[in-house]
XYZ file of C-alpha atoms in Angstrom:
250
model
C 41.085 -20.789 -30.220
C 40.538 -22.897 -27.133
C 37.311 -22.465 -25.190
C 37.644 -20.324 -22.025
C 38.068 -22.125 -18.730
C 34.774 -23.002 -17.004
C 35.421 -20.607 -14.108
C 35.809 -17.732 -16.556
C 32.530 -18.678 -18.243
C 30.754 -18.595 -14.886
C 32.419 -15.306 -13.947
C 31.248 -13.693 -17.194
C 27.712 -14.989 -16.714
C 27.537 -13.510 -13.209
C 29.159 -10.299 -14.407
C 26.406 -9.956 -16.996
C 23.708 -10.421 -14.360
C 25.293 -7.767 -12.142
C 25.977 -5.223 -14.868
C 22.568 -5.856 -16.440
C 20.778 -5.149 -13.160
C 19.413 -8.634 -12.545
C 21.450 -8.617 -9.351
C 21.385 -5.404 -7.300
C 24.042 -4.037 -4.913
C 23.870 -5.945 -1.646
C 22.178 -9.006 -3.172
C 23.462 -12.348 -1.947
C 24.902 -14.452 -4.760
C 24.474 -18.222 -5.132
C 26.721 -20.377 -2.978
C 29.569 -22.232 -4.667
C 27.547 -25.421 -4.265
C 24.569 -23.809 -6.036
C 26.862 -22.615 -8.823
C 28.173 -26.137 -9.130
C 24.682 -27.500 -9.650
C 23.678 -24.727 -12.059
C 26.755 -25.040 -14.266
C 27.546 -28.735 -13.648
C 30.976 -28.032 -12.202
C 32.721 -28.677 -8.878
C 32.419 -26.121 -6.059
C 36.093 -25.245 -6.508
C 35.317 -23.950 -10.006
C 32.625 -21.672 -8.607
C 35.068 -20.447 -5.956
C 37.568 -19.506 -8.684
C 34.852 -17.630 -10.562
C 34.079 -15.596 -7.449
C 37.779 -14.876 -6.962
C 37.806 -13.232 -10.395
C 34.790 -11.079 -9.556
C 36.217 -10.107 -6.148
C 39.465 -9.015 -7.813
C 37.446 -7.005 -10.343
C 35.650 -5.195 -7.515
C 32.159 -6.426 -8.404
C 31.694 -8.875 -5.531
C 32.362 -8.904 -1.792
C 33.438 -12.145 -0.148
C 32.194 -12.363 3.428
C 34.012 -15.210 5.131
C 31.500 -17.737 6.409
C 28.561 -15.719 5.045
C 28.843 -16.061 1.255
C 29.302 -13.629 -1.632
C 27.433 -10.371 -2.259
C 27.188 -7.792 -5.012
C 29.334 -4.869 -3.983
C 27.547 -1.560 -3.405
C 29.193 1.822 -3.996
C 29.291 2.620 -0.270
C 29.210 -0.837 1.293
C 32.386 -1.706 3.250
C 33.430 -5.334 3.358
C 32.146 -7.125 6.421
C 34.695 -8.663 8.749
C 34.028 -11.964 10.461
C 34.845 -12.514 14.119
C 34.986 -16.236 14.623
C 36.065 -18.316 17.583
C 39.023 -20.413 16.513
C 41.515 -22.899 17.868
C 44.118 -21.183 19.984
C 47.482 -20.476 18.376
C 50.594 -18.471 19.148
C 49.422 -15.665 16.867
C 47.183 -12.717 17.639
C 43.577 -13.838 16.960
C 42.834 -10.433 15.448
C 45.809 -10.487 13.068
C 45.160 -14.116 12.161
C 41.485 -13.483 11.417
C 42.232 -10.425 9.296
C 44.878 -12.304 7.300
C 42.452 -15.140 6.572
C 40.093 -12.549 5.090
C 42.746 -11.043 2.848
C 43.416 -7.986 5.016
C 46.203 -6.691 7.242
C 45.333 -6.385 10.920
C 47.354 -4.046 13.127
C 46.777 -2.242 16.390
C 47.860 0.649 18.545
C 48.166 0.194 22.293
C 49.040 1.875 25.550
C 49.558 0.068 28.862
C 49.535 1.656 32.309
C 49.285 0.393 35.871
C 46.020 1.337 37.554
C 43.839 0.566 40.555
C 40.853 -1.692 39.963
C 37.575 0.175 40.169
C 34.407 -1.378 41.562
C 33.246 -2.964 38.297
C 36.649 -4.283 37.274
C 37.322 -5.738 40.722
C 34.077 -7.726 40.581
C 34.880 -9.086 37.119
C 38.405 -10.089 38.173
C 37.448 -11.367 41.618
C 39.861 -9.004 43.368
C 39.556 -6.213 45.924
C 38.689 -2.719 44.742
C 41.900 -0.726 44.548
C 44.117 -3.731 43.811
C 46.746 -3.035 41.111
C 45.955 -4.040 37.537
C 47.601 -3.601 34.170
C 45.226 -1.606 31.976
C 45.789 -1.656 28.215
C 43.916 0.449 25.672
C 43.764 -0.805 22.065
C 42.697 0.558 18.701
C 42.520 -2.226 16.111
C 42.837 -1.438 12.407
C 42.175 -3.402 9.229
C 44.130 -2.078 6.258
C 44.856 1.026 8.371
C 41.141 1.724 9.067
C 39.958 1.606 12.734
C 37.336 -1.114 13.206
C 37.548 -2.111 16.870
C 38.441 -0.757 20.307
C 39.307 -2.629 23.472
C 40.295 -2.014 27.069
C 41.784 -4.926 28.981
C 42.639 -5.402 32.657
C 44.920 -8.045 34.175
C 45.666 -8.441 37.907
C 49.258 -7.557 38.725
C 49.075 -10.360 41.292
C 48.832 -12.835 38.395
C 51.322 -11.425 35.890
C 53.450 -8.989 37.888
C 56.388 -11.315 38.538
C 56.747 -12.440 34.916
C 57.882 -11.072 31.559
C 54.263 -11.031 30.314
C 53.217 -8.249 32.681
C 53.180 -5.786 29.749
C 50.871 -7.355 27.128
C 52.521 -5.613 24.181
C 56.180 -5.638 25.226
C 58.880 -8.279 25.456
C 59.216 -11.627 23.673
C 55.522 -12.505 23.989
C 54.061 -9.242 22.722
C 51.121 -9.500 20.374
C 50.441 -13.222 20.719
C 47.039 -13.074 22.421
C 45.900 -13.714 25.976
C 45.828 -17.524 25.800
C 49.391 -17.840 24.509
C 50.730 -15.295 27.007
C 49.080 -16.987 29.978
C 50.525 -20.366 28.980
C 53.960 -18.842 29.610
C 53.152 -18.697 33.339
C 51.436 -22.096 33.360
C 47.853 -20.855 33.139
C 45.425 -22.554 30.726
C 42.565 -20.113 30.109
C 40.380 -22.199 27.797
C 37.660 -20.326 25.924
C 36.606 -16.915 27.272
C 33.199 -16.099 28.684
C 31.584 -13.308 26.643
C 28.548 -11.114 27.185
C 27.490 -9.489 23.898
C 25.036 -6.653 23.348
C 24.231 -4.120 20.648
C 24.111 -0.424 21.478
C 24.891 2.965 19.959
C 28.481 4.166 20.003
C 29.370 6.861 22.487
C 30.729 10.116 21.096
C 34.266 9.138 22.096
C 33.956 5.671 20.539
C 32.485 7.070 17.329
C 35.341 9.535 17.013
C 37.974 6.832 17.574
C 36.321 4.532 15.035
C 35.648 7.213 12.424
C 31.867 6.730 12.625
C 30.222 9.950 11.442
C 27.467 10.096 12.480
C 27.667 7.702 15.418
C 26.108 4.333 14.673
C 25.545 0.931 16.285
C 28.348 -1.131 17.781
C 28.725 -4.597 19.235
C 29.815 -4.312 22.859
C 31.453 -7.392 24.381
C 32.461 -8.009 27.986
C 35.052 -10.795 27.800
C 36.695 -12.632 30.679
C 39.342 -15.355 30.631
C 39.547 -17.794 33.547
C 42.310 -20.060 34.793
C 40.829 -23.486 34.031
C 42.677 -25.042 36.955
C 41.582 -22.666 39.696
C 38.564 -20.870 38.225
C 40.232 -17.532 38.911
C 39.664 -14.692 36.395
C 43.008 -13.632 34.899
C 41.933 -11.084 32.274
C 38.820 -9.117 31.473
C 38.156 -6.719 28.621
C 35.594 -4.379 27.105
C 35.522 -4.717 23.307
C 33.720 -2.287 20.981
C 33.240 -3.330 17.340
C 31.753 -1.258 14.511
C 28.292 -2.648 13.833
C 28.560 -1.900 10.106
C 31.858 -3.767 9.713
C 31.529 -6.930 11.777
C 29.504 -10.110 11.920
C 30.191 -12.599 14.717
C 30.077 -16.312 13.927
C 29.831 -19.030 16.597
C 30.433 -22.729 16.083
C 31.637 -24.595 13.024
C 29.904 -26.973 10.598
C 31.033 -30.615 10.665
C 33.930 -31.527 8.420
C 32.785 -32.942 5.092
């Protein structure tokens, strides 16, 4: 009988360490490069070994953060990472890259800008805005909330006025704004950690209420400097890690 493939040998070795208690739930596992050095194989072989253990439910793969021993009550972490702009929804694209299905519920209504929103959008209090409420889900589980505001003066005469309707629904702010000739570049974000409000906890299924990442995000027209969209984003603190920057290409 032929010897098992090297990736299966590595998978069985790690399985033994996990089952035997040498590696506890939540422990970080060696990187694929470290596995390569330990077993004298290429990193791709180590990656295949981890794929086997992920499929078997013993290991969690956290994109950009490594591999961890799965705990009985530890949900997989999701990675929020700034990426090159595309025509797709950044949320759906990010979820798909992590082996999950990202969907969302939404409701858009016209509203009058309150004092805080008017300052963030550089408009007069009371000016009309399109307000959109979102609940984002990964594999049908709520993980993120958002409220976005866009000045009707910017989008009102175009088919993108409703963010989630028409031919450009669901493609993300950057792609929608390009339709009307606006290049928004990268958003400006203000990030803080706080406890979820009762309403947020209920919407996100957090019982009891726990920590969240709260992000104030604003997109600007790169040509004029004018704000064209601002949003409040609430992310479950136990489900998300935010990654900034990228390592150099090898």
